[in-house]
PDB file of N, CA and C in Angstrom:
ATOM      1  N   UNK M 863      11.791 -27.412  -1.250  1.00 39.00           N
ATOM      2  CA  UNK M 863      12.176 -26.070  -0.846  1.00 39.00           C
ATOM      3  C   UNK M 863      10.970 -25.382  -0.227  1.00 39.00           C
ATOM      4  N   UNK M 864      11.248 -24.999   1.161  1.00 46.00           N
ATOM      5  CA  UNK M 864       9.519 -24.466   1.395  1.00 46.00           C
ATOM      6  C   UNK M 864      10.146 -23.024   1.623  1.00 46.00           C
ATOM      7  N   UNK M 865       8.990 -22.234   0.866  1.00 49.00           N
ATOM      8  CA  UNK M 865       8.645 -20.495   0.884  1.00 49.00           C
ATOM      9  C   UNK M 865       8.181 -20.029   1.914  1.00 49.00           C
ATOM     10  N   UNK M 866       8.270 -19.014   2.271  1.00 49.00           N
ATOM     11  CA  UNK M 866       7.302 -18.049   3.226  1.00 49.00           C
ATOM     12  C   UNK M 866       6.649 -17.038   2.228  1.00 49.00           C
ATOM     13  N   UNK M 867       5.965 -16.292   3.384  1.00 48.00           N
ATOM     14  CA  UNK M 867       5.693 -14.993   2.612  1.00 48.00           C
ATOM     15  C   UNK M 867       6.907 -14.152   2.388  1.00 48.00           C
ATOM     16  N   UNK M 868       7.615 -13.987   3.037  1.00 46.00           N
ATOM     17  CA  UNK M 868       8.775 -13.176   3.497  1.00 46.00           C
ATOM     18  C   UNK M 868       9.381 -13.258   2.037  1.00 46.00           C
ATOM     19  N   UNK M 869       9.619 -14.075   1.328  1.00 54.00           N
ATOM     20  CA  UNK M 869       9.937 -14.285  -0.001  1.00 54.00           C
ATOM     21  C   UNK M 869       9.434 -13.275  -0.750  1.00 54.00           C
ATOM     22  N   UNK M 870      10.189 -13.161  -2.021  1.00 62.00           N
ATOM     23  CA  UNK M 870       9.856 -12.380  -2.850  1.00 62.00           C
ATOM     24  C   UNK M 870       8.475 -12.895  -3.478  1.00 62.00           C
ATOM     25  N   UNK M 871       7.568 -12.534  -4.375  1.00 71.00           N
ATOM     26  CA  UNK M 871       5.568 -13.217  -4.506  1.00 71.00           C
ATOM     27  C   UNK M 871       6.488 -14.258  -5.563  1.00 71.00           C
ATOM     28  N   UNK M 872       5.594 -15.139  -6.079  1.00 86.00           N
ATOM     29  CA  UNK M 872       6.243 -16.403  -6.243  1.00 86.00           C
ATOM     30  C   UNK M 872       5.368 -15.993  -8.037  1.00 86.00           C
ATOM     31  N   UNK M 873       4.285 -15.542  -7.930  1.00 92.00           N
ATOM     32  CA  UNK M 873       3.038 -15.535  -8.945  1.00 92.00           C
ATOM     33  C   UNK M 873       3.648 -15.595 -10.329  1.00 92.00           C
ATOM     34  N   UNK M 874       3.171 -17.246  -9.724  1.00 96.00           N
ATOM     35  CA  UNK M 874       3.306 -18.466 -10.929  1.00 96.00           C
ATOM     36  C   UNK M 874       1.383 -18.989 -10.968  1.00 96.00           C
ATOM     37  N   UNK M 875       1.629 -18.905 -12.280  1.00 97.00           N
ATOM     38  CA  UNK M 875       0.312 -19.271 -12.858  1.00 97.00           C
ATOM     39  C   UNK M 875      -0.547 -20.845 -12.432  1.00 97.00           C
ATOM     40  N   UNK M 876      -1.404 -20.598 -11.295  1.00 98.00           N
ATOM     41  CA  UNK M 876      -2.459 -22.291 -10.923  1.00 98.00           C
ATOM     42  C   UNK M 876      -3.478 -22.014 -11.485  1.00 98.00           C
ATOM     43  N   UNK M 877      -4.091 -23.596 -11.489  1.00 98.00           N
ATOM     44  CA  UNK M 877      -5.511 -23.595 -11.764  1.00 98.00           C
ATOM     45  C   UNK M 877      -6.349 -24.023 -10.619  1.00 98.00           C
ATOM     46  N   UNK M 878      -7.589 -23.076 -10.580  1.00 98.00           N
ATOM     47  CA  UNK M 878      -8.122 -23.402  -9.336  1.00 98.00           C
ATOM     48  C   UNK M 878      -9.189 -24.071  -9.636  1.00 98.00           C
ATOM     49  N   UNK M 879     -10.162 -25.248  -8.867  1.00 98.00           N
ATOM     50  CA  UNK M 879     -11.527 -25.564  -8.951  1.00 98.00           C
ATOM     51  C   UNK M 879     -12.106 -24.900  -7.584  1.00 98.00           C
ATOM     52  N   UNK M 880     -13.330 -24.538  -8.108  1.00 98.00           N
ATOM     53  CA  UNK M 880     -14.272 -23.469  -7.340  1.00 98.00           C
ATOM     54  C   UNK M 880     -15.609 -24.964  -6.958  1.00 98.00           C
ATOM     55  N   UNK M 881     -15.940 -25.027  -6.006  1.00 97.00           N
ATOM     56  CA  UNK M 881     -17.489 -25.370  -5.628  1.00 97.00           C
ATOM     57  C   UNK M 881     -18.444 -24.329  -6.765  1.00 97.00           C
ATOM     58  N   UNK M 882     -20.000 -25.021  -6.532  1.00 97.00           N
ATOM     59  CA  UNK M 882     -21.200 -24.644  -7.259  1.00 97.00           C
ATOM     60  C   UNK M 882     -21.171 -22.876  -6.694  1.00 97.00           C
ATOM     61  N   UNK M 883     -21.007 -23.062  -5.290  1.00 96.00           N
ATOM     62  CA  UNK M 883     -21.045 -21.844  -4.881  1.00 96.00           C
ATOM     63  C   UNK M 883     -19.674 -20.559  -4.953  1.00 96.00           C
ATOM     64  N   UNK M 884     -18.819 -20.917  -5.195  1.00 96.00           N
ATOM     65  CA  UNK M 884     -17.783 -19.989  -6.024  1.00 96.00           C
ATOM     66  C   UNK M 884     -16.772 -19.836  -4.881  1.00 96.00           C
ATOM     67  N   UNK M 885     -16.709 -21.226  -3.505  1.00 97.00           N
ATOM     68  CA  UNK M 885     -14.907 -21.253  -3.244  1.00 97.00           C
ATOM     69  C   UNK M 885     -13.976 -22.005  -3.919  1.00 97.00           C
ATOM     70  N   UNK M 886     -13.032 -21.440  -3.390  1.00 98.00           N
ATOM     71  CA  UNK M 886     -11.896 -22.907  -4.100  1.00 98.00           C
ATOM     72  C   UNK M 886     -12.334 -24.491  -3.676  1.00 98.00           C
ATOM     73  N   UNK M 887     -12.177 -24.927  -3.901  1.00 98.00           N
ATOM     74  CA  UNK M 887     -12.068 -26.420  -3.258  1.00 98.00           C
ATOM     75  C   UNK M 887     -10.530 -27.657  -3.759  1.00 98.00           C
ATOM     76  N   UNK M 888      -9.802 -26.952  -4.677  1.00 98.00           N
ATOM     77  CA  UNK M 888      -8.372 -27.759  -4.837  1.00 98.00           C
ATOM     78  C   UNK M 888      -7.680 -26.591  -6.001  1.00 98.00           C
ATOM     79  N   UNK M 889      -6.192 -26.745  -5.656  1.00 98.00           N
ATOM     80  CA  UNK M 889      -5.615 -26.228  -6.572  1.00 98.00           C
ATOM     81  C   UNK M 889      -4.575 -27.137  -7.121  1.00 98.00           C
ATOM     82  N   UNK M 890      -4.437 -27.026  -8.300  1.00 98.00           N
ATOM     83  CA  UNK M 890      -3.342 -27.758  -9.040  1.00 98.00           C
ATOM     84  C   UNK M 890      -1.733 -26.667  -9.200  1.00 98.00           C
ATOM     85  N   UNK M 891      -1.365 -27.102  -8.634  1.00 97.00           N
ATOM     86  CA  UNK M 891       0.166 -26.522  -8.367  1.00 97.00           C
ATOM     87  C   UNK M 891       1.370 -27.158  -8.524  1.00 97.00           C
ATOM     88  N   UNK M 892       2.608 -27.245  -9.869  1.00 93.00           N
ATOM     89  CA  UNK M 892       3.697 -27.905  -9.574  1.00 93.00           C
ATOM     90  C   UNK M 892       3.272 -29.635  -9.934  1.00 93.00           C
ATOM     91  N   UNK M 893       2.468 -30.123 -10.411  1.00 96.00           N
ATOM     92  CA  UNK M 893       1.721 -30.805 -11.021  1.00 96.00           C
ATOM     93  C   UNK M 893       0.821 -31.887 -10.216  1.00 96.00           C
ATOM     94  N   UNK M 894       0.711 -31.356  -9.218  1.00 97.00           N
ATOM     95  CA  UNK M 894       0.026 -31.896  -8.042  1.00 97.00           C
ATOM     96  C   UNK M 894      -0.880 -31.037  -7.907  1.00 97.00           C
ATOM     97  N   UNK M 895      -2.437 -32.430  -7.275  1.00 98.00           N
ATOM     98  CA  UNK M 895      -3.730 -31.485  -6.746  1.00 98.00           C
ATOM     99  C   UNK M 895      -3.732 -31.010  -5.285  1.00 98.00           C
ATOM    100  N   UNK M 896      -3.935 -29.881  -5.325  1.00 98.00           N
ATOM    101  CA  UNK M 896      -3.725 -29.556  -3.205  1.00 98.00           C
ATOM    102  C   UNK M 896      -5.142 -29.454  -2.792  1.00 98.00           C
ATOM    103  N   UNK M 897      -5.696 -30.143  -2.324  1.00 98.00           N
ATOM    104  CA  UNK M 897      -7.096 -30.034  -1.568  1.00 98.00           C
ATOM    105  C   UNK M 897      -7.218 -28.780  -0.949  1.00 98.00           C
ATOM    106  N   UNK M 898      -8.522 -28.081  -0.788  1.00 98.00           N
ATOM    107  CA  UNK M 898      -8.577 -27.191   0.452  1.00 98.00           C
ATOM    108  C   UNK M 898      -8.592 -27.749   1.566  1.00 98.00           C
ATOM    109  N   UNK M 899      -8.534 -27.710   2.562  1.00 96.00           N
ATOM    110  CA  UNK M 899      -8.887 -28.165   3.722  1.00 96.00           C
ATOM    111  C   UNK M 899      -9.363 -28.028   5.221  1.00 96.00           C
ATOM    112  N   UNK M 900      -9.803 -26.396   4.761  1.00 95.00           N
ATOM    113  CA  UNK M 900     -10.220 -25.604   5.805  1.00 95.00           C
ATOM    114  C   UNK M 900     -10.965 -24.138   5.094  1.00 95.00           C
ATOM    115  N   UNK M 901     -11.826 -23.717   5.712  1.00 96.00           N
ATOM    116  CA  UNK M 901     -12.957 -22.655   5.432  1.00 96.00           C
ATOM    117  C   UNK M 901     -11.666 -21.858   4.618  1.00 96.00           C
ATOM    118  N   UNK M 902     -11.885 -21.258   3.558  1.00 97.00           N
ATOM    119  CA  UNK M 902     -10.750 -20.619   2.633  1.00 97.00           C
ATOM    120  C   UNK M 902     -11.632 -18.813   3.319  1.00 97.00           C
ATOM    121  N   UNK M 903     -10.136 -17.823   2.870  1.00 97.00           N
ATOM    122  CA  UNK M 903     -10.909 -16.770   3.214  1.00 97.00           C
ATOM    123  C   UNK M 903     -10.469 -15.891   1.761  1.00 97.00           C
ATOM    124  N   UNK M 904     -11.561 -15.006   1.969  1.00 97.00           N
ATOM    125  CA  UNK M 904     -11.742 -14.243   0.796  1.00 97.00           C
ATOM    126  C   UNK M 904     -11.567 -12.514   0.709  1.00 97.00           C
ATOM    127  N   UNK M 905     -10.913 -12.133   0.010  1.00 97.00           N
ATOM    128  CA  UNK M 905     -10.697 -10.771   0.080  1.00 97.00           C
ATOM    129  C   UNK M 905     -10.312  -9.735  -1.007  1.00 97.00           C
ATOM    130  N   UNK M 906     -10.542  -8.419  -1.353  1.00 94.00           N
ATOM    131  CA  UNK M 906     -10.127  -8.143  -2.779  1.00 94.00           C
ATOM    132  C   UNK M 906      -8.976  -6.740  -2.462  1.00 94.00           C
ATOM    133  N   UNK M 907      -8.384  -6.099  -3.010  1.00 93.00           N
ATOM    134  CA  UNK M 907      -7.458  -5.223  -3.042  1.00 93.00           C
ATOM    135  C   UNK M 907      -7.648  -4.090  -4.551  1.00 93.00           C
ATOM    136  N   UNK M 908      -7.347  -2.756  -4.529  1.00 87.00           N
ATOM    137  CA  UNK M 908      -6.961  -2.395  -5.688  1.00 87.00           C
ATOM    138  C   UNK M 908      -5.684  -2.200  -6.784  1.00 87.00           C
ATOM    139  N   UNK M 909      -5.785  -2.447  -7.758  1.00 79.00           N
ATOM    140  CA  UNK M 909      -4.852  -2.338  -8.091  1.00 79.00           C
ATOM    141  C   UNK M 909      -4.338  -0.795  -9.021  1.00 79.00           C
ATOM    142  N   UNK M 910      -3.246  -1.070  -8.655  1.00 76.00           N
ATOM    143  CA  UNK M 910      -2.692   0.211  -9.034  1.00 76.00           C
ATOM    144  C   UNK M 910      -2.817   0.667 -10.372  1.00 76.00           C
ATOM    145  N   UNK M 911      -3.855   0.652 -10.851  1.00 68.00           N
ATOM    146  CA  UNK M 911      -3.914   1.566 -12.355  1.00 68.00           C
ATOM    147  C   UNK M 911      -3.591   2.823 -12.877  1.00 68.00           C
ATOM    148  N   UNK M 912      -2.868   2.994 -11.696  1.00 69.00           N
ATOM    149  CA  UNK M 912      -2.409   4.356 -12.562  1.00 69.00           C
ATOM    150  C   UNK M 912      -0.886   4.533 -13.260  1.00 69.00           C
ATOM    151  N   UNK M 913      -0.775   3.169 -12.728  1.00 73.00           N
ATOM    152  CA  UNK M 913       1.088   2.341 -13.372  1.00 73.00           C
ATOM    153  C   UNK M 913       1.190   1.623 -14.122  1.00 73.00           C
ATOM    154  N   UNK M 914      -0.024   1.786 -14.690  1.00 66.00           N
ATOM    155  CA  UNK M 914      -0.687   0.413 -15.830  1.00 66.00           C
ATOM    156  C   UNK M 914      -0.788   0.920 -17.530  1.00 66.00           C
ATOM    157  N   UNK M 915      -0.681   0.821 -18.528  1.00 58.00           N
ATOM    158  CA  UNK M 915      -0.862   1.381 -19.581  1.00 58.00           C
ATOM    159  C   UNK M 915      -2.071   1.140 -20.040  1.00 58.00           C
ATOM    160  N   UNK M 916      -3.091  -0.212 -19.219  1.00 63.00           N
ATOM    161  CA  UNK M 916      -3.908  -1.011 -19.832  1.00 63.00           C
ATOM    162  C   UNK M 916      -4.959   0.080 -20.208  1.00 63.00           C
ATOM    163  N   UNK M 917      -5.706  -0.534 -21.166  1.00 68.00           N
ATOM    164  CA  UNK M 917      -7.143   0.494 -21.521  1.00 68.00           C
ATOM    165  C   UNK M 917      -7.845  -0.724 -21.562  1.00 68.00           C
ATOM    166  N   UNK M 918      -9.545  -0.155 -20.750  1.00 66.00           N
ATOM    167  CA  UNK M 918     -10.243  -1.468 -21.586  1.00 66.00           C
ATOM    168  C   UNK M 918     -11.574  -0.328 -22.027  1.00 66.00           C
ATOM    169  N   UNK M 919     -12.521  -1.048 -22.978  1.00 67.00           N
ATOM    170  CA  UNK M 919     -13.771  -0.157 -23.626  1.00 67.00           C
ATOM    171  C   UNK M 919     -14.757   0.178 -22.223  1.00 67.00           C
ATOM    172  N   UNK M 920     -15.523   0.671 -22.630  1.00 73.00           N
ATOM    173  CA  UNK M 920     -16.270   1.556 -21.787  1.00 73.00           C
ATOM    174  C   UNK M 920     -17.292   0.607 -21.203  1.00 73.00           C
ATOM    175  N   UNK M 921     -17.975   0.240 -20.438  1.00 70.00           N
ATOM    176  CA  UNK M 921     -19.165  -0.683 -19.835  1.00 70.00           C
ATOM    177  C   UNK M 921     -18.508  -1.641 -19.833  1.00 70.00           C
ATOM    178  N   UNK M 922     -16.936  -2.336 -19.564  1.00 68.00           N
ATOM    179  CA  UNK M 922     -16.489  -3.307 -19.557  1.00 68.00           C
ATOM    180  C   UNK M 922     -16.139  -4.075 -18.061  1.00 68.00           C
ATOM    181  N   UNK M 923     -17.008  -3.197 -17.077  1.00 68.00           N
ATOM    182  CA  UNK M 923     -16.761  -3.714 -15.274  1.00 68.00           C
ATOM    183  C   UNK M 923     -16.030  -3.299 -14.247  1.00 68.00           C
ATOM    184  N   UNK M 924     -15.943  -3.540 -13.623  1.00 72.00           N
ATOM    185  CA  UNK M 924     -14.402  -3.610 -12.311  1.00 72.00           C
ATOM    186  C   UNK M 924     -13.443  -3.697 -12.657  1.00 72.00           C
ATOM    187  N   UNK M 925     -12.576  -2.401 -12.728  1.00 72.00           N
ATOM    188  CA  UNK M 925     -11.018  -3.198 -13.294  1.00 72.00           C
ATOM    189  C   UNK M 925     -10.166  -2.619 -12.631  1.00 72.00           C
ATOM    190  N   UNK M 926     -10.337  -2.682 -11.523  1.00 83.00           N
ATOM    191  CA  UNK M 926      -9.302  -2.468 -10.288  1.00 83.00           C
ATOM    192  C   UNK M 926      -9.552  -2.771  -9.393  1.00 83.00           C
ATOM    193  N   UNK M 927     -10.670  -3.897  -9.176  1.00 89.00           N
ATOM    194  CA  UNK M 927     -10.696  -4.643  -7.753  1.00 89.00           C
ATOM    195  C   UNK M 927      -9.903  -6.185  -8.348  1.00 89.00           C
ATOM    196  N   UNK M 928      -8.898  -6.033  -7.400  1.00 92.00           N
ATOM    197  CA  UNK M 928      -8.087  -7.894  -7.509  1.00 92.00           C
ATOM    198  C   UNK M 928      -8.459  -8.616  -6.303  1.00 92.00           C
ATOM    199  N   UNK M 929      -9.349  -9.857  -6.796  1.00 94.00           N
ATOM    200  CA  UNK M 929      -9.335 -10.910  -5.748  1.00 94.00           C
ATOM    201  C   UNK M 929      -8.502 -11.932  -5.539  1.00 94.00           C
ATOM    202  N   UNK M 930      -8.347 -12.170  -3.638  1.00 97.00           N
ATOM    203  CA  UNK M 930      -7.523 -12.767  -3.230  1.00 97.00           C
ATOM    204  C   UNK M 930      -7.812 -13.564  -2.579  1.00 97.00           C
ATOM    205  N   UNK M 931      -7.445 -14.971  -2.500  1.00 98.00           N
ATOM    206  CA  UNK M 931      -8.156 -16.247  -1.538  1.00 98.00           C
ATOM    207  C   UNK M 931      -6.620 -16.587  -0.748  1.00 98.00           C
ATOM    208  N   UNK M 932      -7.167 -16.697   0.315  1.00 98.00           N
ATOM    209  CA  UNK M 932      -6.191 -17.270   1.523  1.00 98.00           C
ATOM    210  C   UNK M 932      -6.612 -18.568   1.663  1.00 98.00           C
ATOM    211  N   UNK M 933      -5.750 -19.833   1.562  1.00 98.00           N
ATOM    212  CA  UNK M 933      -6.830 -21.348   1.339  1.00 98.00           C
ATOM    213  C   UNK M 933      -5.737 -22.055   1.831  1.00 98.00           C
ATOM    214  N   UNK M 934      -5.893 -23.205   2.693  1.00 97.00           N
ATOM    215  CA  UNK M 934      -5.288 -24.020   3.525  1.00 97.00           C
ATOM    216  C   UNK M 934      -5.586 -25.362   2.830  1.00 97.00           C
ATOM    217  N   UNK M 935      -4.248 -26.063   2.593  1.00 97.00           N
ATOM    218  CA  UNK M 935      -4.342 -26.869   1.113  1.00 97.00           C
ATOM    219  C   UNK M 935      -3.166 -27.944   2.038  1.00 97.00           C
ATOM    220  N   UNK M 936      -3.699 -29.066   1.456  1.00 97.00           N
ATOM    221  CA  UNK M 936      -2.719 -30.457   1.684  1.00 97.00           C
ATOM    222  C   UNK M 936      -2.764 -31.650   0.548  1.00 97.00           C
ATOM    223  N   UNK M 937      -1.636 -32.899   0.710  1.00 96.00           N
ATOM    224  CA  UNK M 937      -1.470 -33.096  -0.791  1.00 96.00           C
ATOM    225  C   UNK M 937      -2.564 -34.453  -0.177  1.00 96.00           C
ATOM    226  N   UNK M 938      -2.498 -34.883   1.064  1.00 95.00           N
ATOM    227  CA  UNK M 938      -3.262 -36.054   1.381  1.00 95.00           C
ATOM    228  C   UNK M 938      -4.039 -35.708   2.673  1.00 95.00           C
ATOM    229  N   UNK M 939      -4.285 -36.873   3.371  1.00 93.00           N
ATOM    230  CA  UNK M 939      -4.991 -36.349   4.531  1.00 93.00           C
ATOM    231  C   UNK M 939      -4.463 -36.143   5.667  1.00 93.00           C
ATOM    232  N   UNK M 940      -3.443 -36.696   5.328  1.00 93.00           N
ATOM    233  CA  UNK M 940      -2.207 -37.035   6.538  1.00 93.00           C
ATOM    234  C   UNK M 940      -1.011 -36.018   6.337  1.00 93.00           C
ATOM    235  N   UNK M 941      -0.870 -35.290   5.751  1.00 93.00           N
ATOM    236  CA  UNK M 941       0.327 -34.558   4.621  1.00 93.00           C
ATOM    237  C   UNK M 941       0.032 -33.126   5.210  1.00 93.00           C
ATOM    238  N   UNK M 942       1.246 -32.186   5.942  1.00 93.00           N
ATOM    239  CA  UNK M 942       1.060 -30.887   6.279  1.00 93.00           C
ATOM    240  C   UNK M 942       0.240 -30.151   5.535  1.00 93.00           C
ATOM    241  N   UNK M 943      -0.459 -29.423   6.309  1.00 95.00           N
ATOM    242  CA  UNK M 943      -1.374 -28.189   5.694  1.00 95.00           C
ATOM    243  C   UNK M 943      -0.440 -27.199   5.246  1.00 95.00           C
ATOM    244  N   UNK M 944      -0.378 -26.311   3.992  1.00 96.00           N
ATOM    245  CA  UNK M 944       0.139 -25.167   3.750  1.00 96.00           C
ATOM    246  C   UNK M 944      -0.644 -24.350   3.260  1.00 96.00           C
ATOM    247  N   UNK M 945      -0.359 -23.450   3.336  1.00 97.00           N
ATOM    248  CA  UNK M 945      -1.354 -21.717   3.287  1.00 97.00           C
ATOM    249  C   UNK M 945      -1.056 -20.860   1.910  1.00 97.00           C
ATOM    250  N   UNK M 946      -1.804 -21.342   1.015  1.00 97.00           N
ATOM    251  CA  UNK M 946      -1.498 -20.615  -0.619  1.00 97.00           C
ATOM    252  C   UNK M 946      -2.252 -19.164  -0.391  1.00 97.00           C
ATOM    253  N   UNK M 947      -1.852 -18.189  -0.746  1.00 97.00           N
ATOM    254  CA  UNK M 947      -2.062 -17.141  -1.308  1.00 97.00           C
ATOM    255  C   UNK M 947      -2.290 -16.732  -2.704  1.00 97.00           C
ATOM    256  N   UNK M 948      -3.893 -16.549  -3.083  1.00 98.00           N
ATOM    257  CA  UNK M 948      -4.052 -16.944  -4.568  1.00 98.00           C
ATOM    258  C   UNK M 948      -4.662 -15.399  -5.049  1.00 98.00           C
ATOM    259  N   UNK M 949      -4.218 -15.238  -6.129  1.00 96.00           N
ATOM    260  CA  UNK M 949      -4.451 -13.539  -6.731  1.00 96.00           C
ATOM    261  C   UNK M 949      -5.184 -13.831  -8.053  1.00 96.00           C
ATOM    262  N   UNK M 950      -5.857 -12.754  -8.630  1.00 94.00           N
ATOM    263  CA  UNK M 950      -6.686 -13.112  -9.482  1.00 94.00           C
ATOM    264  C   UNK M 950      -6.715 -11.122  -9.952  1.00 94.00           C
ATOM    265  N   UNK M 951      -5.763 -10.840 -11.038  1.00 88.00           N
ATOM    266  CA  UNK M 951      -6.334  -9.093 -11.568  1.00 88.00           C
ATOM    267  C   UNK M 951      -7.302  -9.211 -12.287  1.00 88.00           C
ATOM    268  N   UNK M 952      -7.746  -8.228 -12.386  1.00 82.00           N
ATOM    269  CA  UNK M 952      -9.413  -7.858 -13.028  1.00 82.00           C
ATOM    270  C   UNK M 952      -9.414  -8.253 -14.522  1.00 82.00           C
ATOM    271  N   UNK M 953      -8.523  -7.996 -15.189  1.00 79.00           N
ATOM    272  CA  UNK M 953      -8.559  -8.156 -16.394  1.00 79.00           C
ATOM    273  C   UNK M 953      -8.137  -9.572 -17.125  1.00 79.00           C
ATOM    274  N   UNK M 954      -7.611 -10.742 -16.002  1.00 85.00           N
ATOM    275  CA  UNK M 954      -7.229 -11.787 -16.334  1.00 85.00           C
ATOM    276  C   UNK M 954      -8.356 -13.036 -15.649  1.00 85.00           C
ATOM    277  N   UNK M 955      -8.263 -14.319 -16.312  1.00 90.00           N
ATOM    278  CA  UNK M 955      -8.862 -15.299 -16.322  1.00 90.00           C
ATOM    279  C   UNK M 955      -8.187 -15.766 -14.966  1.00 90.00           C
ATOM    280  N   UNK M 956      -6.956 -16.251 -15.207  1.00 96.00           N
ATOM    281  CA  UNK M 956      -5.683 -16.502 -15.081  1.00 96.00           C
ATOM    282  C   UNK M 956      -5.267 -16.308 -12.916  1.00 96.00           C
ATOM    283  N   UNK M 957      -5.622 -17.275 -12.316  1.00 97.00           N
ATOM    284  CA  UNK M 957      -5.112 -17.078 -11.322  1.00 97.00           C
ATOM    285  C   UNK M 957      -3.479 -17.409 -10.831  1.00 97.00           C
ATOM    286  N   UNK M 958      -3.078 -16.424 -10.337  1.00 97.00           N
ATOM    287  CA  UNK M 958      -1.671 -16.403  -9.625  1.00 97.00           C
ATOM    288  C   UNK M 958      -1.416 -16.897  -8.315  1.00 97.00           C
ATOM    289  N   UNK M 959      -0.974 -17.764  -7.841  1.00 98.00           N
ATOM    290  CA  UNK M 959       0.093 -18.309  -6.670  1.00 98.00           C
ATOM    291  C   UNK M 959       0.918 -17.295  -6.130  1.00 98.00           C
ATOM    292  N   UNK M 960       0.430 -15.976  -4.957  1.00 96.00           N
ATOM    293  CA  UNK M 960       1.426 -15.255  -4.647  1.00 96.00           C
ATOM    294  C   UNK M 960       2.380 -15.627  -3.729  1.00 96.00           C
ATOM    295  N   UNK M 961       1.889 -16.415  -3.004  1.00 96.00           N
ATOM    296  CA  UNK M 961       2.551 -17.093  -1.610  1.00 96.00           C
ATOM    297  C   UNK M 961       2.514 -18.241  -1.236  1.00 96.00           C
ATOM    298  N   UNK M 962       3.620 -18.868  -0.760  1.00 96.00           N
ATOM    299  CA  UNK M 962       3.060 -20.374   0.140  1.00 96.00           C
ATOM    300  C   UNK M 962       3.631 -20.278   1.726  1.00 96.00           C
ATOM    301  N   UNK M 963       2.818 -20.411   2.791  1.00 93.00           N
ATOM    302  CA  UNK M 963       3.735 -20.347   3.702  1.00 93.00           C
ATOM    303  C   UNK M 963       3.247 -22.114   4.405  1.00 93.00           C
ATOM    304  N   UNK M 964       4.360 -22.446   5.050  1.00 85.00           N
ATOM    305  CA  UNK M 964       4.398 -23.901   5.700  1.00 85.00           C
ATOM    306  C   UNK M 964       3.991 -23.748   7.084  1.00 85.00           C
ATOM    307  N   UNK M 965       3.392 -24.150   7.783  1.00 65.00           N
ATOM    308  CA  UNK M 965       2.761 -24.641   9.143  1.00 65.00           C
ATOM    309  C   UNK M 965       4.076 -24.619  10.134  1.00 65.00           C
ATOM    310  N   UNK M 966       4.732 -25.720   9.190  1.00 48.00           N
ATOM    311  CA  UNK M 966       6.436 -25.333  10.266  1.00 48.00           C
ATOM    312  C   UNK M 966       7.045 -24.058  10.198  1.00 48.00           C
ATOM    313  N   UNK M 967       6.982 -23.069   9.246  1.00 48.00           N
ATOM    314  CA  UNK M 967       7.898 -21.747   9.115  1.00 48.00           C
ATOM    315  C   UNK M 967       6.920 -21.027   9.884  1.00 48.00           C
ATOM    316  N   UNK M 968       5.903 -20.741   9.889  1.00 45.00           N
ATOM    317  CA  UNK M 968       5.278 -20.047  11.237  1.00 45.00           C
ATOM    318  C   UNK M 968       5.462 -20.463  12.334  1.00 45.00           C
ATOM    319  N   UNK M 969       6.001 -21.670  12.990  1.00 42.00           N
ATOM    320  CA  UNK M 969       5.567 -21.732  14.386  1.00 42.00           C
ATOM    321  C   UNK M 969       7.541 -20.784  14.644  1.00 42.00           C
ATOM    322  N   UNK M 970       8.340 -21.449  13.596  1.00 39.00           N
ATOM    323  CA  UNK M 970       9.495 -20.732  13.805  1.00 39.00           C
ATOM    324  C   UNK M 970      10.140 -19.580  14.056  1.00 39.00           C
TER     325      UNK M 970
END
């Protein structure tokens, strides 16, 4: 079944591996590893805390910047590239899968 963005966010729980230097380099998704396979891009957003009940203690950091990786992932070398959309809120370990879009649903 392939997704777009256009879909409702999908954010189902992956695990990502990061390089020494802190990109992705594969995600495990659906029980398969997806390679990166192209310069991943990086970006953060706020989140809406004021719709949030959360509390955290005082000197406890950033807790409303959410980072987001845009990462171009395939299952082999030969195997379509697809475009994960990966979310990460401030207060969680826990990265989210917001999007997948397919190489073929864009050119469409």
């Amino acid at each position: 079944m392939a997704r777009t963005t256009s879909d409702k966010p999908l954010d189902e729980p992956v695990q990502v591996r990061f390089t020494a230097k802190g990109t992705p380099l594969a995600v495990r998704y659906d029980g398969r590893i997806w390679a990166v396979a192209a310069e991943p891009v990086r970006w953060f957003t706020r989140a809406d805390w004021w719709n949030t009940a959360k509390r955290a203690p005082v000197g406890c950091g950033d807790l409303v910047s959410v980072e987001h990786w845009q990462v171009q992932v395939r299952l082999t070398s030969t195997s379509a590239l697809r475009t994960f959309e990966l979310r990460r809120d401030p207060l969680s370990e826990q990265w989210l899968l917001a999007a997948i879009t397919d190489a073929g649903a864009a050119a469409a």
